[in-house]
Coordinates of N, CA and C in Angstrom, one line a residue:
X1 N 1.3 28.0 -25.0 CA 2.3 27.2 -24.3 C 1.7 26.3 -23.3
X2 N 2.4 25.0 -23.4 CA 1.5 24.2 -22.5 C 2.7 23.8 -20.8
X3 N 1.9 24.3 -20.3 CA 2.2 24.1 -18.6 C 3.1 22.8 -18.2
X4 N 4.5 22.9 -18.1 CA 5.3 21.6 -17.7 C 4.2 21.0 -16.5
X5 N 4.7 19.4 -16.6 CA 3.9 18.8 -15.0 C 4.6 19.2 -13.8
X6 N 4.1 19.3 -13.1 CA 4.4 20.1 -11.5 C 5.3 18.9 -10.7
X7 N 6.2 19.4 -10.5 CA 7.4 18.9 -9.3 C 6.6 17.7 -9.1
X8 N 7.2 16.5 -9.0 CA 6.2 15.1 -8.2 C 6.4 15.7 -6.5
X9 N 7.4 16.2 -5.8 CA 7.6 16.4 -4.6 C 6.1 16.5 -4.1
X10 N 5.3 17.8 -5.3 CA 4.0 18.3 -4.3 C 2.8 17.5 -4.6
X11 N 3.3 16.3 -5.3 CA 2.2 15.6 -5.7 C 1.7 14.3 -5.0
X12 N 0.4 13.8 -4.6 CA 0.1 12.7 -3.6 C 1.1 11.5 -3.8
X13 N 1.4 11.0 -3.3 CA 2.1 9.5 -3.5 C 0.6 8.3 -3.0
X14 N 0.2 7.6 -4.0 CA -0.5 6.7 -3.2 C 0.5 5.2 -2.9
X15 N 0.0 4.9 -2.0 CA 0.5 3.2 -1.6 C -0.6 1.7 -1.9
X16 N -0.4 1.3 -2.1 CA -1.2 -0.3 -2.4 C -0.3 -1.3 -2.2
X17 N -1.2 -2.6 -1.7 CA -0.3 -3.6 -1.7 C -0.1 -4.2 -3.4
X18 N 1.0 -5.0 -3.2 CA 0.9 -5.0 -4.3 C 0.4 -6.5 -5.1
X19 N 0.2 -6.6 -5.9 CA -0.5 -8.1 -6.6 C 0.2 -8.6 -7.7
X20 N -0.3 -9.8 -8.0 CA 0.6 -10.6 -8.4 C 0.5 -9.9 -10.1
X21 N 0.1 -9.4 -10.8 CA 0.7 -8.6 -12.2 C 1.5 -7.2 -11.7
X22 N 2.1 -6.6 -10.9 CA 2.8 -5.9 -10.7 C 4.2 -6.4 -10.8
X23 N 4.4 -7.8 -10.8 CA 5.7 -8.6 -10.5 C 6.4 -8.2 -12.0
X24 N 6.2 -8.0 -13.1 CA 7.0 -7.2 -14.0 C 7.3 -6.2 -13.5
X25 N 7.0 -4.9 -13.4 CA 7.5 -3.8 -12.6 C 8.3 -4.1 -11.7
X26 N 8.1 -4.8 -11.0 CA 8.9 -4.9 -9.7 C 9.8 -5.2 -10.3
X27 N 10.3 -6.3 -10.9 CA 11.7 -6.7 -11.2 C 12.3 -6.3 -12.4
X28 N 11.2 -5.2 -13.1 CA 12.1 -3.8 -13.8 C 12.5 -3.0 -12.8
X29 N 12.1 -2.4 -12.1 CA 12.6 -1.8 -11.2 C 13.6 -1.4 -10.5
X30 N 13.6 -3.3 -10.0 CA 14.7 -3.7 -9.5 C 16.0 -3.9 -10.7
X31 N 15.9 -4.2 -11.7 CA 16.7 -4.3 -13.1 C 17.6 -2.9 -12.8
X32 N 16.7 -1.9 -13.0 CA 17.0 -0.6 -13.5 C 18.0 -0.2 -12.2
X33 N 17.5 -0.5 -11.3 CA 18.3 0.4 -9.9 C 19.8 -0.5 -9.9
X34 N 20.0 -1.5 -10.1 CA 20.9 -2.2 -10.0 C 21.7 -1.6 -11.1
X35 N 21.0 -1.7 -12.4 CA 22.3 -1.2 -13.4 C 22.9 0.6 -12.7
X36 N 22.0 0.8 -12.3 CA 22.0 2.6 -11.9 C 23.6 2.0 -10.8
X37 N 23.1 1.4 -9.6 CA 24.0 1.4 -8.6 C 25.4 0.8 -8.6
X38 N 25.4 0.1 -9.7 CA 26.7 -0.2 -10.2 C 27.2 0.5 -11.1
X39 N 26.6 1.3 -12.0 CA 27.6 2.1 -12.2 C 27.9 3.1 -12.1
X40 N 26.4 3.9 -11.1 CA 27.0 5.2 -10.1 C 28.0 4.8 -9.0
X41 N 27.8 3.7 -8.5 CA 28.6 3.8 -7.2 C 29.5 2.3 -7.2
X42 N 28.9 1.8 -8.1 CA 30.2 0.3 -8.3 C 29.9 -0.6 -6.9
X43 N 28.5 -1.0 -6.6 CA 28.2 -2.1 -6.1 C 27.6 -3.3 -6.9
X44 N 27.7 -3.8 -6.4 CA 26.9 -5.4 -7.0 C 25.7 -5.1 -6.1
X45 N 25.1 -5.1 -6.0 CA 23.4 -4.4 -5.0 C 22.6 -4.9 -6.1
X46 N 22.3 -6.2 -6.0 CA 20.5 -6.4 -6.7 C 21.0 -6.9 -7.7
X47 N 22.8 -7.7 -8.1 CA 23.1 -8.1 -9.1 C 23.2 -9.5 -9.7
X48 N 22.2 -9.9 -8.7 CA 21.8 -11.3 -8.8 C 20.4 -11.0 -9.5
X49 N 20.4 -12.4 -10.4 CA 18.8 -12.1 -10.9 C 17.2 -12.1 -10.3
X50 N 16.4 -11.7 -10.5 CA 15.5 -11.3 -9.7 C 14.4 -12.5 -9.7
X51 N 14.2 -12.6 -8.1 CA 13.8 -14.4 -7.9 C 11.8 -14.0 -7.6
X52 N 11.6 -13.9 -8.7 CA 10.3 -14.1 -9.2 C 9.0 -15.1 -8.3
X53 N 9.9 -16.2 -7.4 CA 9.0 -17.0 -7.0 C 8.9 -16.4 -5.2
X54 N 10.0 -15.9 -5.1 CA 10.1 -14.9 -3.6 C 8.9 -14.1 -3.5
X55 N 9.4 -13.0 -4.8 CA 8.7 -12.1 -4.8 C 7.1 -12.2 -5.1
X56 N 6.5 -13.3 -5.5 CA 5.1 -13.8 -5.3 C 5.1 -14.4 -4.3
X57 N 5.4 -14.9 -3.6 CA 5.5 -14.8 -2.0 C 5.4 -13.9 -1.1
X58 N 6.0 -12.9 -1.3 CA 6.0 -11.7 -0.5 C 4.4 -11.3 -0.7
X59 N 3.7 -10.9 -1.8 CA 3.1 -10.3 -2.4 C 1.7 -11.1 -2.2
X60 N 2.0 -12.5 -2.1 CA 1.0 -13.2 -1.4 C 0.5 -12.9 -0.1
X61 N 1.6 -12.9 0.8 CA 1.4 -12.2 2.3 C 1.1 -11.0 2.8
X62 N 1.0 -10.2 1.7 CA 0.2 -8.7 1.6 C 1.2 -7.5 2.2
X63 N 2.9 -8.2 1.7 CA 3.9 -7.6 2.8 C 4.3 -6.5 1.7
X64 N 4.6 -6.6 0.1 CA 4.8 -5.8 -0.6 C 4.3 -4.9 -0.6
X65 N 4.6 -3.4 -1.3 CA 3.5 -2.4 -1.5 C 4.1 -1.7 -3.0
X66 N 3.8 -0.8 -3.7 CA 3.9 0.1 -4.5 C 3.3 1.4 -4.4
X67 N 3.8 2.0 -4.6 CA 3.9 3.9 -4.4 C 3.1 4.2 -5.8
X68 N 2.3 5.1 -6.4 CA 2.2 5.5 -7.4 C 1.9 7.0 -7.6
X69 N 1.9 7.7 -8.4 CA 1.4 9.4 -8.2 C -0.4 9.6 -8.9
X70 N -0.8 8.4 -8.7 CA -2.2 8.4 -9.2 C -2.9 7.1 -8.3
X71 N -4.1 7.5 -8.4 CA -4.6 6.1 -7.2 C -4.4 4.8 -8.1
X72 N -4.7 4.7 -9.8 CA -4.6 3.3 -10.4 C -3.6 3.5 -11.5
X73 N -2.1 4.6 -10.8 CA -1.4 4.5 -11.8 C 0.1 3.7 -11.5
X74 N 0.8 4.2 -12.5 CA 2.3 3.1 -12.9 C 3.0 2.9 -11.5
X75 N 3.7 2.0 -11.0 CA 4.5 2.1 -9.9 C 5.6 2.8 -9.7
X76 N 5.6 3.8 -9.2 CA 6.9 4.8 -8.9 C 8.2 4.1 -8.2
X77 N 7.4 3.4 -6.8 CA 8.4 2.8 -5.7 C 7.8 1.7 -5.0
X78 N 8.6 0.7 -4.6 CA 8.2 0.0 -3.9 C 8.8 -0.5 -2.9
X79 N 8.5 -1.2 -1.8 CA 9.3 -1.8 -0.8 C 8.5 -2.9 -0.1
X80 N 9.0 -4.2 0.5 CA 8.6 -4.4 1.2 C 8.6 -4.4 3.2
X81 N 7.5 -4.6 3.7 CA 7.6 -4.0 5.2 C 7.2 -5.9 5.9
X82 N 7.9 -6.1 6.6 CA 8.1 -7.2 7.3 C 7.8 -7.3 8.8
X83 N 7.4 -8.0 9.4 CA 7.0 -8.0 11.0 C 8.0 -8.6 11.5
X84 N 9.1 -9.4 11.1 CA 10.2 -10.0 12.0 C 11.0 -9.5 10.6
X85 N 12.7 -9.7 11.6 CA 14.2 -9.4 10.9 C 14.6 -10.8 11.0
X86 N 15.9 -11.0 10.3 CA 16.6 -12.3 10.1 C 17.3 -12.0 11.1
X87 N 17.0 -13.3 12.0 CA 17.7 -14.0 13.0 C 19.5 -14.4 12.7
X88 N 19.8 -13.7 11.5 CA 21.2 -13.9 11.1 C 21.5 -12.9 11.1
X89 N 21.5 -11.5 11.3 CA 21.6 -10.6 10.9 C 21.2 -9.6 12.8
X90 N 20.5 -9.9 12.9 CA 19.7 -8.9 14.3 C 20.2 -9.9 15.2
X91 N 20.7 -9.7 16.4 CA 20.4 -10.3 17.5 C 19.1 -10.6 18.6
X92 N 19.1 -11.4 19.0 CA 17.9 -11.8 19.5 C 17.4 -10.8 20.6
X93 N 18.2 -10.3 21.3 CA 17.8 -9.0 22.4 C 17.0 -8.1 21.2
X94 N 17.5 -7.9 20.1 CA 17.3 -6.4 18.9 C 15.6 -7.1 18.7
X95 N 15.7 -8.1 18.2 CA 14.5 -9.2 17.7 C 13.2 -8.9 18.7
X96 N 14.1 -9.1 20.1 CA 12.5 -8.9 20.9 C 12.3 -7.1 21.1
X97 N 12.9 -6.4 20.4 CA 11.9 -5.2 20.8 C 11.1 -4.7 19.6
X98 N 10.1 -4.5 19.5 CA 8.7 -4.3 18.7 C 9.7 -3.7 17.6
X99 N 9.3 -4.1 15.9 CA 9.9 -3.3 14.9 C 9.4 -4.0 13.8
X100 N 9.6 -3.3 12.9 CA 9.1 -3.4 11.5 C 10.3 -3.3 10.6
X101 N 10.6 -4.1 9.6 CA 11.7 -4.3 8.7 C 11.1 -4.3 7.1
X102 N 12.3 -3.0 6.6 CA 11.9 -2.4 5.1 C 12.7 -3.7 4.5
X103 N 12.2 -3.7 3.4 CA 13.5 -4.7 2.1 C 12.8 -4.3 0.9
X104 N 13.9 -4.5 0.0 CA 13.7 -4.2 -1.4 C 12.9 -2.9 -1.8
X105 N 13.5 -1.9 -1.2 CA 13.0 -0.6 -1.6 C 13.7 0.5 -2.6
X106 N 12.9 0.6 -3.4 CA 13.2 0.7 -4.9 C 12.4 2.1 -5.6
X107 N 13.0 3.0 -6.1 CA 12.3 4.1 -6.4 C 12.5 4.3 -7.8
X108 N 11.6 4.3 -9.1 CA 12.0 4.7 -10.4 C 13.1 5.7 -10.5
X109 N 14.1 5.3 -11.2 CA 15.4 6.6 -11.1 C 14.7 7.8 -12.3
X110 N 13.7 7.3 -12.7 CA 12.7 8.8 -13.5 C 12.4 9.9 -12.1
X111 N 12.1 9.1 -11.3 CA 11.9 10.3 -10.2 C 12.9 10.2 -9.0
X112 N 14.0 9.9 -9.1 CA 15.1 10.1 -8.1 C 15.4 11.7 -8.0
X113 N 15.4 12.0 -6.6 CA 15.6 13.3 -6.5 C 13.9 14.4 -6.0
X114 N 13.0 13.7 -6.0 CA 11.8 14.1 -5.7 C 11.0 13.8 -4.2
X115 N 11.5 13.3 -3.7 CA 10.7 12.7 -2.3 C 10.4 11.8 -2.4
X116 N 10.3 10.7 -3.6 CA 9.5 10.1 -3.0 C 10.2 8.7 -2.4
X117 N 11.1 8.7 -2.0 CA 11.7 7.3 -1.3 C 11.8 8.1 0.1
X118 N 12.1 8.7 0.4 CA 11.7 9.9 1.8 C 10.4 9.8 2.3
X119 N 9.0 10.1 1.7 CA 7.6 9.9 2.0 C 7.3 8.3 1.8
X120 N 7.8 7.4 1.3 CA 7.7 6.3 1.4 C 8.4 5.8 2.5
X121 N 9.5 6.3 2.9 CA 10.1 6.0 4.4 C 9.3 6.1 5.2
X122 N 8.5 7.7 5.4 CA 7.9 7.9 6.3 C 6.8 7.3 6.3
X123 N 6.1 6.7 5.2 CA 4.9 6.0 5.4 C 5.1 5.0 6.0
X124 N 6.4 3.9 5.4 CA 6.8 2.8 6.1 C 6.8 2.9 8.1
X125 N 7.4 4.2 8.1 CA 7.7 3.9 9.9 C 6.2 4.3 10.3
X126 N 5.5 5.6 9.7 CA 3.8 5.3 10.1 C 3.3 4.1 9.9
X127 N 3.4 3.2 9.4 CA 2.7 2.0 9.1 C 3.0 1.1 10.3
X128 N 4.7 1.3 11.1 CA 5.3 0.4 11.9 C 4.4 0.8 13.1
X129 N 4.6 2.0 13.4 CA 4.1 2.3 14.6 C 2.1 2.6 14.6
X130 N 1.8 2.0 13.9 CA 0.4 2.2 14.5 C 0.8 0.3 14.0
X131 N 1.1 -0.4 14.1 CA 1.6 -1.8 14.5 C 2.1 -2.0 15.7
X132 N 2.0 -1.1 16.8 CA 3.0 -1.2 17.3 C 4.4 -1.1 18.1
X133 N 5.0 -1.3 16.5 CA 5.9 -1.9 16.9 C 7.2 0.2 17.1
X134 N 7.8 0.3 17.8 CA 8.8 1.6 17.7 C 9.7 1.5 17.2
X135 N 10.5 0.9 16.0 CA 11.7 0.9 15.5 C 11.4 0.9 14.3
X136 N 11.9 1.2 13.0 CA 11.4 0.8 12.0 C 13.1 0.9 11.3
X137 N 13.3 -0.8 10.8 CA 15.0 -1.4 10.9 C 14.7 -1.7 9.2
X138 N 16.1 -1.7 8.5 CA 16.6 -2.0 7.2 C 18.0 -2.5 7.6
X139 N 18.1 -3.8 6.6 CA 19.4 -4.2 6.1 C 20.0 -3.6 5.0
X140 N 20.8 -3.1 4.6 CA 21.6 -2.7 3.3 C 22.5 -3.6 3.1
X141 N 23.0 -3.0 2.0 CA 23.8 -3.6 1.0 C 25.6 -3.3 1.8
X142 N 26.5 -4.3 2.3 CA 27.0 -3.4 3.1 C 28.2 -2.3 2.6
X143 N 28.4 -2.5 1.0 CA 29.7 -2.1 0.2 C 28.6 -0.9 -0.8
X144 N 27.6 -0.9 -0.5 CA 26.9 0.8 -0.9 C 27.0 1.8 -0.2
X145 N 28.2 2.5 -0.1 CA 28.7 3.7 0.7 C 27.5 4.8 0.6
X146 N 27.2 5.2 -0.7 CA 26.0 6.0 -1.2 C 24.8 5.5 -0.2
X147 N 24.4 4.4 -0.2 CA 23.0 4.2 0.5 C 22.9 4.4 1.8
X148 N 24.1 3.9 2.5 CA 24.8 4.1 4.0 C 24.3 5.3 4.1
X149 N 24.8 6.5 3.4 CA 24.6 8.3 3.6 C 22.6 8.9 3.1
X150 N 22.7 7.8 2.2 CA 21.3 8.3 1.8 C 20.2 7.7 3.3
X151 N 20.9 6.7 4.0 CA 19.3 6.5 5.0 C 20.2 7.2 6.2
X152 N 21.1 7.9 6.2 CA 21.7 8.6 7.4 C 21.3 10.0 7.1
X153 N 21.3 10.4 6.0 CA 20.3 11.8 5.8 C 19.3 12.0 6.2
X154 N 18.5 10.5 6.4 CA 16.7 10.8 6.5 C 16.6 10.5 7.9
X155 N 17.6 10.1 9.0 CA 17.2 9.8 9.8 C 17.8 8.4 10.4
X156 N 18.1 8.0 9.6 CA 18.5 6.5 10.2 C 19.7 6.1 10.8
X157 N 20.0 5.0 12.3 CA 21.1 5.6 12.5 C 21.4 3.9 12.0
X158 N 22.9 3.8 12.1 CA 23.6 2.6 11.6 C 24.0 2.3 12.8
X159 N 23.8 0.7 12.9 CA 23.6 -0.2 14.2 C 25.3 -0.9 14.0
X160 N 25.0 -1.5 13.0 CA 26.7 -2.2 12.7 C 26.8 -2.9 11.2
X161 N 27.6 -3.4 10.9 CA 27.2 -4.0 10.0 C 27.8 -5.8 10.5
X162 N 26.6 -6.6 9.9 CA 26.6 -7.9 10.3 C 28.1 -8.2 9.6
X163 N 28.8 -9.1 9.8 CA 30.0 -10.1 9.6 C 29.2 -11.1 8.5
X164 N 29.9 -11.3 7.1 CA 29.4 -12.6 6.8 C 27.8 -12.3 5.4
X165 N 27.7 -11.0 5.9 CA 26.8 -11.1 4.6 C 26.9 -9.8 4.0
X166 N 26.4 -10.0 2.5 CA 26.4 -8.3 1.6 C 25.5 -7.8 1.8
X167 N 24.5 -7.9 2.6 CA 23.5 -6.8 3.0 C 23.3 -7.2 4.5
X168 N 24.7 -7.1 5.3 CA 24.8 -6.4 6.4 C 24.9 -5.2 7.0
X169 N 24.7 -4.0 6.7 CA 24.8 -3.1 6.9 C 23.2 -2.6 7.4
X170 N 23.6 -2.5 9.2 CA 22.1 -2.4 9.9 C 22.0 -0.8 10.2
X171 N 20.9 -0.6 10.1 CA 19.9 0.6 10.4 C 18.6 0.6 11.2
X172 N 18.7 1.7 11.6 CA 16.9 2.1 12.0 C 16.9 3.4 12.1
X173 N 15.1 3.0 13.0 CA 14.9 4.9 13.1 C 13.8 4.6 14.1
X174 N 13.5 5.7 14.3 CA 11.9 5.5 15.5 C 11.1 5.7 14.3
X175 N 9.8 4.5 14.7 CA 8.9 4.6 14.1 C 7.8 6.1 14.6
X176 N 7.5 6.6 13.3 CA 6.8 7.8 13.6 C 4.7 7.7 13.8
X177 N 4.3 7.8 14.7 CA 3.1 7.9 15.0 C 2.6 9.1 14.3
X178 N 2.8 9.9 13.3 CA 2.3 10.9 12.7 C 2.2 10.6 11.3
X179 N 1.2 10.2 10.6 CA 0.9 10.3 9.6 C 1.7 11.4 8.9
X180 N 2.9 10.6 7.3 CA 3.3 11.3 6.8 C 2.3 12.2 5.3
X181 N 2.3 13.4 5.1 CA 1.8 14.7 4.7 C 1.6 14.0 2.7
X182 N 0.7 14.1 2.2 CA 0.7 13.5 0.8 C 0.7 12.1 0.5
X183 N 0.8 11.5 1.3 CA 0.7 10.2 2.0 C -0.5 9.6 1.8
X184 N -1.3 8.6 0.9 CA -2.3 8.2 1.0 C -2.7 6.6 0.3
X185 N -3.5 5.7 1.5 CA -3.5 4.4 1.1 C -4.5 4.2 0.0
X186 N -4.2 3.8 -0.7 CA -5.3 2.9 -1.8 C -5.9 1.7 -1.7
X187 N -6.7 1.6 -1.0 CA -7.7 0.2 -0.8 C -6.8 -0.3 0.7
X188 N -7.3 -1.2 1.0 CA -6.7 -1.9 2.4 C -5.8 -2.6 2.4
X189 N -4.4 -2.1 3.2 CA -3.4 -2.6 3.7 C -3.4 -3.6 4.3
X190 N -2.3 -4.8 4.3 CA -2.0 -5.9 5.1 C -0.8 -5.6 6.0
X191 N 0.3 -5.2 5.7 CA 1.5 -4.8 6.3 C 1.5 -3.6 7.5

């Protein structure tokens, strides 16, 4: 009898930034979570098509990353971590205190339910605070009821949601100065 694979929960998560042939993935990814979110929870979240010239942008500035359960394997999750928030969205008081901002964080729905958008949180706010900066803020989607609960589980509290846009719905959390547990970089970080 051959041995099922072991829970991903107990398994390393690596991080890398990410590079410009990962941009398929990424906007499967994002494909996949969008169809998932609309029709588990009936939002429009990510139902615009996916802007390929952004996202090599991002990816250029070394802001993207990817999660994988092997150091040169498939992309599990990804997100990007940002040094400044949109000046349309954050007030300028919120702006000047040190923080790091998550976007487009995205977890294979093969492994929803495992940790790993949780240890990817937590790496994200380790990542903020040895930057720095003590808050570690996300915009959401603001008509994803589900997502609202899923970053209020982990910690995060809800600031307000902005007037005027679909991913106004504001968050944070204290950035954590402890290295999160299975947690490990692969090659050198920019973000």
């Amino acid at each position: 009898m051959v041995n099922p694979r072991p829970d991903p929960r107990s398994d390393p998560l690596y991080v890398r930034t990410a590079v410009p042939a990962d941009l398929p993935r990424l906007a499967a990814l994002r494909a996949e979570a969008a169809a998932w979110i609309a029709l588990e929870h009936g939002s429009a979240q990510w139902s615009d098509p996916y802007d390929a010239q952004r996202g090599l942008a991002l990816i250029a500035l070394g802001l993207t990353v990817v999660a994988a359960l092997s150091p040169h394997g498939e992309a599990v999750a990804t997100l990007t971590l940002r040094p400044t928030g949109s000046p349309r969205l954050w007030t300028g008081e919120e702006l000047a205190l040190p923080a790091r901002y998550v976007s487009s964080f995205t977890v294979d729905r093969r492994y929803a339910g495992h940790g790993i958008g949780t240890r990817l949180g937590d790496w994200a706010s380790w990542r903020a605070a040895r930057a720095g900066a003590t808050l570690l803020r996300a915009n959401v989607w603001s008509d994803n009821a589900a997502l609202h609960a899923y970053y209020r589980a982990r910690g995060w509290r809800w600031v307000r949601t902005a007037a005027g846009s679909r991913s106004g719905a504001l968050f944070e959390r204290a950035a954590d100065a402890v290295a999160p547990p299975l947690v490990h970089e692969a090659g050198r970080l920019r973000t």
